[in-house]
Coordinates of C-alpha atoms in Angstrom, one line a residue:
M241 CA 24.7 23.5 -5.6
I242 CA 24.1 20.8 -3.3
L243 CA 20.1 20.2 -3.8
S244 CA 19.8 17.1 -1.2
V245 CA 22.3 14.0 0.0
T246 CA 21.3 11.2 1.2
F247 CA 23.2 8.8 3.8
S248 CA 22.5 5.5 4.1
K249 CA 24.5 2.0 5.1
P250 CA 25.6 3.1 8.9
I251 CA 28.7 1.6 10.5
K252 CA 27.7 -0.6 13.8
N253 CA 29.1 1.4 16.1
I254 CA 27.5 5.0 14.5
S255 CA 25.8 6.1 17.9
E256 CA 29.4 6.7 19.4
I257 CA 29.8 9.0 16.2
L258 CA 26.6 10.9 16.4
G259 CA 24.9 10.0 19.6
A260 CA 22.4 7.8 18.3
E261 CA 21.8 4.9 15.9
Y262 CA 21.0 6.3 12.7
T263 CA 20.0 4.2 9.7
R264 CA 19.8 7.5 7.4
V265 CA 20.0 10.6 7.0
K266 CA 18.1 12.3 4.3
I267 CA 19.0 16.5 3.5
K268 CA 17.3 19.1 1.1
L269 CA 17.7 22.3 0.0
L270 CA 15.2 25.2 1.7
T271 CA 14.8 28.3 -0.2
G272 CA 13.3 31.0 1.0
S273 CA 13.8 34.7 2.9
L274 CA 13.3 32.9 6.8
S275 CA 15.7 30.1 6.3
A276 CA 18.6 32.4 4.0
A277 CA 18.3 35.0 6.9
K278 CA 19.2 32.6 9.9
N279 CA 21.4 30.8 7.3
E280 CA 19.8 27.7 7.6
N281 CA 19.4 26.3 3.7
Y282 CA 19.1 22.7 4.5
F283 CA 16.9 20.4 6.1
A284 CA 18.1 17.1 7.8
E285 CA 16.1 14.6 8.6
L286 CA 17.6 11.7 10.7
Y287 CA 15.9 8.4 10.8
T288 CA 16.5 5.8 13.8
E289 CA 14.7 2.1 13.3
T290 CA 11.7 3.8 15.0
Q291 CA 11.9 7.7 14.6
V292 CA 12.9 11.0 13.1
F293 CA 14.5 13.8 14.2
H294 CA 14.9 17.0 12.2
K295 CA 17.4 19.4 12.0
K296 CA 18.3 22.7 9.7
M297 CA 22.0 23.1 8.3
S298 CA 24.1 26.0 7.4
E299 CA 25.5 24.9 3.6
A300 CA 28.9 25.3 5.7
E301 CA 27.5 22.8 7.9
L302 CA 26.2 20.4 4.9
K303 CA 29.8 20.3 3.9
E304 CA 31.4 19.5 7.0
F305 CA 29.1 16.7 7.6
I306 CA 29.6 15.3 4.0
G307 CA 33.3 16.0 4.8
T308 CA 32.8 14.1 8.0
H309 CA 30.6 10.9 7.2
A310 CA 30.5 10.3 3.8
G311 CA 32.0 6.9 2.6
T312 CA 33.0 6.5 6.6
T313 CA 30.5 6.9 9.3
F314 CA 27.8 5.8 6.2
K315 CA 29.6 3.7 3.3
N316 CA 27.1 4.6 0.8
C317 CA 26.4 8.9 0.3
V318 CA 24.4 10.0 -2.9
Q319 CA 24.6 14.0 -3.5
R320 CA 23.1 15.4 -6.3
T321 CA 23.4 19.3 -7.5
E322 CA 22.0 20.5 -10.6
S323 CA 23.8 19.2 -12.8
E324 CA 25.3 15.9 -11.8
E325 CA 24.7 13.0 -9.4
I326 CA 27.7 12.1 -7.1
T327 CA 27.6 9.0 -5.3
I328 CA 30.5 8.0 -2.8
L329 CA 30.7 4.3 -1.9
A330 CA 33.1 2.4 0.6
N331 CA 33.6 -1.2 0.5
K332 CA 34.1 -3.8 3.7
K333 CA 37.9 -3.1 3.4
G334 CA 37.3 0.9 3.9
K335 CA 38.1 1.6 0.1
V336 CA 35.9 4.7 -1.1
T337 CA 35.2 4.9 -4.9
E338 CA 33.2 8.1 -5.7
L339 CA 31.1 7.8 -9.2
R340 CA 29.7 10.9 -10.8
K341 CA 26.7 11.3 -13.5
A342 CA 25.6 13.9 -15.6
I343 CA 22.1 14.9 -15.0
K344 CA 20.9 15.7 -18.6
E345 CA 16.6 16.6 -18.3
S346 CA 14.6 15.5 -15.2
T347 CA 10.9 15.9 -15.1
D348 CA 11.2 14.1 -11.8
L349 CA 14.0 16.4 -10.3
H350 CA 11.9 18.0 -8.2
R351 CA 11.4 14.8 -5.7
F352 CA 15.1 15.1 -4.7
T353 CA 15.5 19.0 -4.5
Q354 CA 14.0 22.4 -3.0
I355 CA 11.7 22.6 -0.1
K356 CA 9.9 26.2 -1.1
N357 CA 9.1 28.5 2.0
V358 CA 5.9 30.0 -0.2
S359 CA 4.6 33.6 0.7
A360 CA 1.1 34.4 1.3
E361 CA 1.1 36.4 -1.1
K362 CA 2.3 34.1 -3.7
S363 CA 0.6 31.0 -2.8
P364 CA -1.3 29.4 -5.7
V365 CA -4.2 27.8 -3.3
S366 CA -7.0 29.5 -4.9
G367 CA -9.1 31.7 -3.9
G368 CA -6.2 33.6 -2.5
G369 CA -5.5 35.2 0.9
G370 CA -3.3 32.2 1.6
S371 CA -2.1 31.8 5.7
P372 CA 1.7 32.2 6.9
D373 CA 1.4 28.3 8.2
R374 CA 0.8 27.5 4.5
K375 CA 4.5 27.9 3.6
S376 CA 4.9 24.8 1.9
K377 CA 7.4 22.5 0.0
N378 CA 7.8 21.7 -3.1
Y379 CA 5.3 18.6 -2.9
L380 CA 5.9 15.5 -4.5
L381 CA 2.0 16.4 -6.4
Q382 CA 3.0 19.7 -7.1
E383 CA 1.1 22.5 -6.9
G384 CA 0.0 24.6 -10.2
V385 CA 0.5 21.1 -12.2
P386 CA -3.1 19.8 -13.0
V387 CA -3.5 16.3 -11.5
P388 CA -6.5 14.5 -13.4
F389 CA -7.6 12.9 -10.0
L390 CA -7.2 15.9 -7.7
V391 CA -9.2 17.6 -10.3
H392 CA -12.3 15.1 -10.3
L393 CA -12.3 14.7 -6.3
G394 CA -12.2 19.1 -5.7
I395 CA -9.2 19.5 -4.8
M396 CA -7.6 21.4 -7.7
T397 CA -9.2 23.4 -10.1
A398 CA -9.0 22.3 -13.7
E399 CA -5.9 25.2 -13.9
G400 CA -4.0 23.2 -10.8
K401 CA -4.5 25.7 -8.7
V402 CA -5.3 24.0 -4.9
V403 CA -8.9 25.1 -3.6
K404 CA -8.6 26.6 -0.5
A405 CA -10.9 24.5 1.4
K406 CA -9.0 21.6 0.6
Y407 CA -5.9 22.4 1.3
D408 CA -5.3 20.8 4.4
K409 CA -6.3 17.7 2.4
F410 CA -3.9 18.1 -0.3
R411 CA -0.9 18.3 2.2
Q412 CA -2.7 14.9 3.8
I413 CA -2.2 13.2 0.4
N414 CA 1.4 14.8 -0.5
R415 CA 2.9 13.8 3.5
F416 CA 1.2 10.4 2.9
L417 CA 3.2 9.8 -0.6
E418 CA 6.4 11.1 1.3
M419 CA 6.2 8.0 3.7
L420 CA 5.3 5.8 0.9
D421 CA 8.1 6.8 -1.5
D422 CA 10.6 6.6 1.8
I423 CA 10.0 3.1 2.0
L424 CA 9.9 2.3 -1.8
D425 CA 13.3 1.0 -2.1
D426 CA 13.5 -1.3 0.8
V427 CA 10.3 -3.1 -1.0
M428 CA 11.9 -2.9 -4.4
K429 CA 14.7 -4.8 -3.0
V430 CA 12.6 -7.2 -1.4
R431 CA 11.4 -8.2 -4.6
Q432 CA 15.0 -8.2 -5.8
S433 CA 15.8 -10.4 -3.3
E434 CA 13.3 -13.2 -4.1
N435 CA 14.0 -13.1 -7.4
S436 CA 11.0 -11.2 -8.1
P437 CA 11.7 -8.2 -9.7
V438 CA 8.7 -5.7 -10.3
S439 CA 7.8 -5.4 -14.0
E440 CA 4.7 -5.1 -16.2
K441 CA 3.7 -8.9 -16.2
N442 CA 4.5 -8.4 -12.2
P443 CA 3.6 -5.5 -11.0
L444 CA 4.0 -3.7 -7.3
S445 CA 1.0 -4.9 -5.6
I446 CA -0.6 -2.2 -3.2
V447 CA -4.0 -2.9 -1.1
D448 CA -6.1 -0.1 0.6
F449 CA -8.0 -1.6 3.5
G450 CA -10.8 0.7 4.2
S451 CA -10.3 2.5 1.1
G452 CA -13.8 5.5 1.7
K453 CA -13.4 8.1 -1.0
S454 CA -9.8 6.7 -1.9
Y455 CA -7.7 10.4 -2.0
L456 CA -4.9 8.5 -1.5
T457 CA -5.8 5.5 -3.7
F458 CA -6.0 7.4 -6.3
A459 CA -2.8 9.4 -5.3
V460 CA -0.6 6.2 -5.0
Q461 CA -1.8 5.2 -8.5
H462 CA -1.0 8.4 -10.0
Y463 CA 2.6 8.9 -7.8
L464 CA 3.5 5.1 -8.8
S465 CA 2.5 5.2 -12.6
E466 CA 2.6 9.1 -14.0
V467 CA 5.6 9.9 -11.2
K468 CA 7.8 6.8 -11.0
K469 CA 6.9 4.9 -13.7
I470 CA 6.7 1.8 -11.7
P471 CA 4.4 -0.7 -12.9
S472 CA 2.0 -1.3 -9.9
A473 CA -1.5 -2.5 -9.5
I474 CA -3.9 -1.0 -6.7
F475 CA -6.8 -1.9 -4.9
G476 CA -9.4 -0.1 -2.7
L477 CA -12.2 -2.5 -0.5
D478 CA -14.7 -0.4 1.4
L479 CA -18.0 -1.5 3.1
K480 CA -19.7 1.7 1.7
K481 CA -21.1 0.3 -2.2
D482 CA -22.1 3.7 -2.9
V483 CA -18.7 4.9 -2.7
I484 CA -16.7 2.2 -4.3
D485 CA -18.7 2.2 -7.1
Y486 CA -18.2 6.0 -7.2
C487 CA -14.9 5.5 -7.0
S488 CA -14.7 2.8 -9.6
T489 CA -16.6 5.0 -12.3
L490 CA -14.0 7.8 -11.7
A491 CA -11.3 5.0 -12.5
Q492 CA -12.9 4.2 -15.5
K493 CA -13.3 7.6 -16.6
L494 CA -9.9 8.2 -16.0
A495 CA -8.8 5.2 -18.1
L496 CA -6.8 3.3 -14.7
K497 CA -6.7 0.0 -15.7
N498 CA -4.0 -0.8 -13.0
L499 CA -6.9 0.7 -10.4
S500 CA -10.0 -1.7 -9.2
F501 CA -11.9 -1.5 -5.8
A502 CA -14.6 -3.7 -4.4
V503 CA -17.2 -3.7 -1.2
G504 CA -16.2 -5.6 2.1
D505 CA -15.4 -6.3 5.3
I506 CA -11.6 -6.3 6.2
A507 CA -12.4 -9.0 8.9
S508 CA -13.7 -11.0 6.6
F509 CA -12.1 -10.4 3.2
G510 CA -10.9 -13.6 1.9
E511 CA -9.5 -12.8 -1.3
E512 CA -5.8 -14.7 -1.6
K513 CA -3.6 -11.4 -2.7
Q514 CA -0.3 -11.0 -1.8
P515 CA 0.0 -7.0 -1.1
D516 CA 3.2 -5.7 -1.4
I517 CA 2.5 -3.1 0.4
I518 CA -0.7 -2.8 2.9
V519 CA -2.1 0.6 3.4
T520 CA -4.9 1.7 6.2
L521 CA -6.0 5.6 6.6
H522 CA -8.3 5.6 9.4
A523 CA -9.9 1.7 9.3
C524 CA -12.4 2.3 12.5
D525 CA -11.0 0.6 15.7
T526 CA -10.1 -3.4 15.3
A527 CA -10.5 -2.8 11.6
T528 CA -7.2 -1.6 11.9
D529 CA -5.8 -4.6 13.6
Y530 CA -7.6 -6.8 10.6
A531 CA -5.9 -5.2 8.2
L532 CA -2.5 -5.8 10.0
D533 CA -3.6 -9.4 10.5
Y534 CA -3.9 -10.0 7.0
A535 CA -0.3 -8.1 6.1
I536 CA 1.1 -10.4 8.3
R537 CA -0.3 -13.6 7.3
H538 CA 0.4 -12.5 3.4
K539 CA 4.1 -11.3 4.2
A540 CA 3.2 -7.9 2.9
K541 CA 6.8 -6.5 2.4
A542 CA 5.7 -3.0 4.0
I543 CA 2.7 -1.5 5.9
L544 CA 1.4 2.3 6.3
S545 CA -1.4 2.6 8.8
V546 CA -2.7 5.7 10.3
P547 CA -5.3 4.3 13.1
C548 CA -8.8 5.9 13.8
C549 CA -10.7 5.5 16.4
Q550 CA -9.6 2.4 19.9
H551 CA -12.7 1.0 21.3
E552 CA -11.3 -2.6 22.5
I553 CA -8.8 -1.5 25.1
N554 CA -10.6 1.1 26.2
S555 CA -13.6 -0.6 27.2
Q556 CA -11.5 -2.9 29.1
L557 CA -10.0 -0.3 31.0
S558 CA -12.2 0.6 34.4
T559 CA -10.7 2.2 38.0
K560 CA -12.7 -0.8 39.3
N561 CA -9.5 -2.9 38.3
F562 CA -6.9 -0.8 40.0
P563 CA -6.5 0.1 43.7
P564 CA -5.9 4.0 44.2
D565 CA -2.2 3.3 44.4
S566 CA -2.2 2.0 41.4
P567 CA -0.1 4.8 38.5
F568 CA -2.7 3.6 36.7
A569 CA -5.5 5.2 38.3
P570 CA -5.1 8.8 37.3
L571 CA -4.9 7.6 33.5
L572 CA -8.5 6.0 33.9
K573 CA -9.9 8.8 36.2
Y574 CA -10.8 11.4 33.2
G575 CA -13.0 10.0 30.6
L576 CA -11.1 12.2 27.6
I577 CA -7.3 11.3 28.8
K578 CA -8.7 7.0 30.0
E579 CA -9.6 7.9 25.8
R580 CA -6.2 9.2 24.5
F581 CA -4.1 7.1 26.8
A582 CA -6.0 3.7 25.6
A583 CA -5.1 4.7 22.1
L584 CA -1.7 5.6 22.4
A585 CA -1.7 1.9 24.6
T586 CA -3.4 0.2 21.6
D587 CA -0.9 1.6 19.4
A588 CA 2.3 0.8 21.3
I589 CA 1.2 -3.1 21.6
R590 CA 0.3 -2.8 17.7
A591 CA 4.2 -1.7 17.3
E592 CA 5.6 -4.6 19.3
L593 CA 3.2 -7.1 17.5
L594 CA 4.7 -6.5 14.3
E595 CA 7.9 -6.5 15.5
S596 CA 7.7 -9.7 16.8
K597 CA 6.7 -11.0 13.5
G598 CA 9.7 -9.6 11.6
Y599 CA 9.1 -6.0 10.7
R600 CA 11.0 -2.7 11.7
V601 CA 8.4 -0.3 12.6
Q602 CA 8.4 3.4 12.9
I603 CA 5.9 5.5 14.7
L604 CA 5.5 9.1 13.0
E605 CA 3.8 12.1 12.5
F606 CA 1.6 11.6 9.6
I607 CA 0.0 15.2 9.4
E608 CA -0.2 18.0 12.1
E609 CA -2.3 17.5 14.9
S610 CA -3.9 21.1 13.9
A611 CA -5.0 19.7 11.0
T612 CA -6.1 16.3 12.8
P613 CA -6.1 14.5 15.9
K614 CA -5.9 11.2 14.2
N615 CA -2.2 12.2 13.1
L616 CA -0.1 9.2 14.1
L617 CA 1.2 6.5 11.6
I618 CA 2.7 3.5 11.8
R619 CA 5.3 2.4 9.5
A620 CA 6.9 -1.4 9.4
V621 CA 8.9 -3.1 6.6
R622 CA 9.4 -6.8 7.1
T623 CA 12.8 -7.5 7.6
G624 CA 12.3 -11.2 8.8
K625 CA 13.8 -10.8 11.8
K626 CA 11.1 -12.0 14.5
K627 CA 11.4 -11.2 17.8
N628 CA 11.4 -13.9 20.4
G629 CA 8.0 -13.9 21.4
F630 CA 5.7 -11.4 22.1
K631 CA 5.5 -10.3 25.8
N632 CA 4.3 -7.3 26.5
Q633 CA 4.2 -6.1 30.1
L634 CA 1.9 -3.3 29.2
M635 CA -0.9 -5.6 28.4
T636 CA -0.7 -7.6 31.4
K637 CA -0.3 -4.7 34.1
L638 CA -3.5 -3.4 32.2
G639 CA -5.0 -6.8 32.5
L640 CA -6.1 -7.1 29.1
S641 CA -7.2 -10.3 27.5
Q642 CA -9.3 -10.2 24.7
T643 CA -7.5 -7.6 22.5
L644 CA -6.2 -7.2 19.1
A645 CA -3.5 -9.1 20.2
N646 CA -5.7 -12.1 20.1
Q647 CA -6.0 -11.8 16.7
L648 CA -2.2 -10.8 15.8
K649 CA -0.5 -13.5 17.8
A650 CA -1.3 -16.5 15.9
E651 CA 1.8 -18.2 14.4
N652 CA 2.1 -17.0 10.4

């Protein structure tokens, strides 16, 4: 049985075949009565440069998709079954090669495989009574398997059961790790291309700006070190000394030598780290922009940013600046709509700025809006292909001057 398939390296005219400029397709096996009843056994994620589309497939549809597109539409296709890994490659001349490798034992196999629909009755959430919306997939950090930092942070019991009140946090952590996992190959390839492969002496460097209680910082350390076995050095920065003291103590208690913390302000952070990946989770207002600026100036290979409150553009928007017949006037008339519009405009401008600095940018849903309204994630991977200048008509139309753009537009 096919457990997962990943398609990459698309041909140039892929939109003529599949209807969109897909850069990658990832398909995983689903299990559970709901999907089986509909004969939709597989879940597909279709990536473009800026979006991710989802659909379900039957086994027959998957096999047809593989037969049609492996080695043709996509030059690289990796299938994983319960017993082997099958790689289909096409070279520049169109010659297709199939490579097969037996899978002996892999404690890490679950990260490729099934997305489980766990019933409420069998939910491993501590306290029982799992709600129907907790039909979860086989997470990168699995339920039922004790993870030391999750136990110490009160998310898991010592037996590995997720505490009922912390289940949303558990899902958030896993969702973030999925976002990270998707760009790890890109980051590692850049390191290779720079003749600086990751090693114990030259580890993958991650900086978490505004790390707070450091749920994600500890999660990244655990996932890279214990699951992926990637040498890494993780650093967290936050303004609150008591929080940093607690995180530092916990890191020492867990003997995590590659994890460190410091008290500091993102805006004035002067330490010359050269991070491969920069993380910001809910860094307030312009703190996100200082983090993005640091990433650009230090040529970070990837950025994962979940913005928080955004006041800078909101404070400049006023109905006084727009006549009643302006297309923007209705968006500024009501406080709540104005706030949300300002937040979306801010993140749209951030994405454009990052693209102008040579990053491939995606705007993704981080977690369901029912769990948190701050659910937008900016994921950027450095390609080095800068757009010619930064010309954002939205900023001009809104009459924005003193904005985050002034921080990020400086030549790097």
